Amino acid sequence: MQDASTPVLSRETMPDRRGQRLSGAQIIWESLVREGVETVFGYPGGAIMPAYDALIDYPLHHVLVRHEQGASHMADGYARASGRVGVCVATSGPGATNLVTGIATAMLDSVPMVVITGQVGAALLGSDAFQEVDITGVTLPITKHNYLVTDAADIARTIHEAFYVARTGRPGPVLVDICKNAQQDLTTFIWDDSPVLLPGYRPRHSPTTRSIEAALDIIRTSKKPVILAGQGVIKAGATEQLIAFAEKTDIPVALTLLGLGGFPASHPKNLGMMGMHGEAWVNNAIQESDLLIAIGMRFDDRVTGRIASYAPYARKIHVEMDPSEINKNVKVDVAIVADAREVLSAWLPVLEARKLEPWWHHINDMKGDAAVLDIQHMPDTGKLHAAHVIHDLWRATDGKALVVTDVGQHQMWEAQYYRHDTPRSLITSGGLGTMGFALPAAIGGKFSRKDASVWVVVGDGGFQMTACELATCAQEELKVNIAIINNGFLGMVRQWQQFFYGGRYVATPIKSPDFVKLAEAHGLQGLRVTSRGEVAGAVAWAESQPGTVLIDFRVEQEDSVYPMVPSGAGLHEMMRRSKTVDGHTANHNPIFETGEDT
Ligand SMILES: Cc1ncc(C[n+]2csc(CCOP(=O)(O)OP(=O)(O)O)c2C)c(N)n1
Ligand SMILES: [Mg+2]
């Protein structure tokens, strides 16, 4: 019996089969190899079986997941960690629909991904055949583009196009649904890797001289400017240019959640994270600023708070490569539709060096009081707070880990207390806020960055959504470290219940299995940590072990993330940690409306 995880041919010994008669199934893998793919994440089934059968002959590593959602998050994590296109594969019907959450997650965070699904034979389309779902219909609003392929002769060109669309312009997921007959039929394999030209698709935009200069005029005259840097900086590889720009102009840099790492946390011009759980001085600086220079970010409601009171004194410059984002949420004075690196490179040589001393003086004053409210400075009560775990994890890993978080309170504490100095050192689901993302995304990340020390930071709730992928770690003999921030609650929802729903904890206390035993049941190692003194040692131990290690950190159950801008409130209307009530009680403010969508 042959095992598909050990391919017969290497890339070097693979014969050139262009011009030969091949099956559509073979052409799928021929095309992926030619696109530079090395790893695919997937799960087989009837409508994709011809493709799986052909896979055995190709130099591709197939990772068998335990649930197709895991495959889509793995492809996503692979892409975010490396900047390359991630690939996942599933069968028709339930296989394809299980990918939907992962596709939407990638779409909302602009992640380049190619998703290949099997489909029933073309003759059966529309007949409610066994395991038939119109997956191109289902995914239309959550893919950058999608294709239904009914003919073997179309497979190579479609896959080539799919990779092009996924990675160019503002990246995103592209789905290719391939009918079973198209996989089985023979056709001549033609590979045309000349540049793809698609009518109506213009992924590259160059900045106009007029917009560049209009922005320069405003930048020169501003007294209280703030740069808002988002994920676009990371995707454009513009970190170096942003550092040079901030140093020359003395402009403080605030980051979005997905922008963290795009500008070093330890850089003196770094303000920190903005938004709903951003630092108070960052949000206040934005509210008081006279100029916002938004670069590769999209004014999501989580970063603006109530739009009507957002940065009321600021002129706004928006550097963004997707024209549909311009003036979508926030009206701007100057829009530059272009790549962040190109724009920063154009500004840099012509801008004069400046010092914004009064502005920095004011910002540093604002920082003063915030530091006092920081949990790290609170007296040691002997309790283990999640913030302590993250802080000590940061120290023990020397800030060098590739951290992959799930969604909830732990995600926000990670963003606040793990200081990211390099791009692509944090992977997190921002736009969709997908629980269950972390473990599979970390597995994908580890496959694309084999040398990285990968840490999963995940809640007790979210971990249980995709914990089945522990078996994938075991089968692949993969090394990731898992820090479960176990607070016995769906903590972020509990926090909203505490603040806005009168403390009625409906459906948020959550019972978990013994996570240490769960790790052991998979042949992996586990450890429980209940006090702060054990954290650093546990992290070092986990890193020293060869296989996947899970640490169950039993943290304070009813702690809350501060500051918090309640949904619908202005960015400056933050709830702060109270100094007086045991360090973790909200100064509840009843004027804020009940929010939704945690
Ligand atoms: C798939 C999915 N379902 C529901 C939610 C809503 N939600 C956001 S945070 C959260 C609680 C997360 O709990 P846990 O994983 O334990 O993390 P904690 O907040 O306690 O750190 C929930 C239910 C979501 N974001 N994603
Ligand atoms: Mg929890």
mmCIF file of N, CA and C in Angstrom, residues 1-7 56:
data_model
loop_
_atom_site.group_PDB
_atom_site.id
_atom_site.type_symbol
_atom_site.label_atom_id
_atom_site.label_comp_id
_atom_site.label_asym_id
_atom_site.label_seq_id
_atom_site.Cartn_x
_atom_site.Cartn_y
_atom_site.Cartn_z
ATOM 1 N N MET A 1 0.830 -1.209 0.000
ATOM 2 C CA MET A 1 0.000 0.000 0.000
ATOM 3 C C MET A 1 0.866 1.262 0.000
ATOM 4 N N GLN A 2 0.536 2.234 -0.834
ATOM 5 C CA GLN A 2 1.288 3.478 -0.830
ATOM 6 C C GLN A 2 0.618 4.477 0.105
ATOM 7 N N ASP A 3 1.425 5.327 0.706
ATOM 8 C CA ASP A 3 0.893 6.338 1.599
ATOM 9 C C ASP A 3 1.136 7.704 0.947
ATOM 10 N N ALA A 4 0.062 8.461 0.743
ATOM 11 C CA ALA A 4 0.171 9.722 0.001
ATOM 12 C C ALA A 4 1.058 10.749 0.691
ATOM 13 N N SER A 5 1.323 10.566 1.997
ATOM 14 C CA SER A 5 2.144 11.560 2.673
ATOM 15 C C SER A 5 3.630 11.386 2.334
ATOM 16 N N THR A 6 3.984 10.302 1.641
ATOM 17 C CA THR A 6 5.371 10.151 1.200
ATOM 18 C C THR A 6 5.393 10.064 -0.325
ATOM 19 N N PRO A 7 5.463 11.220 -0.984
ATOM 20 C CA PRO A 7 5.338 11.229 -2.437
ATOM 21 C C PRO A 7 6.444 10.432 -3.114
ATOM 22 N N ILE A 56 -1.073 10.788 -4.993
ATOM 23 C CA ILE A 56 0.009 9.909 -4.536
ATOM 24 C C ILE A 56 1.285 10.080 -5.369
#
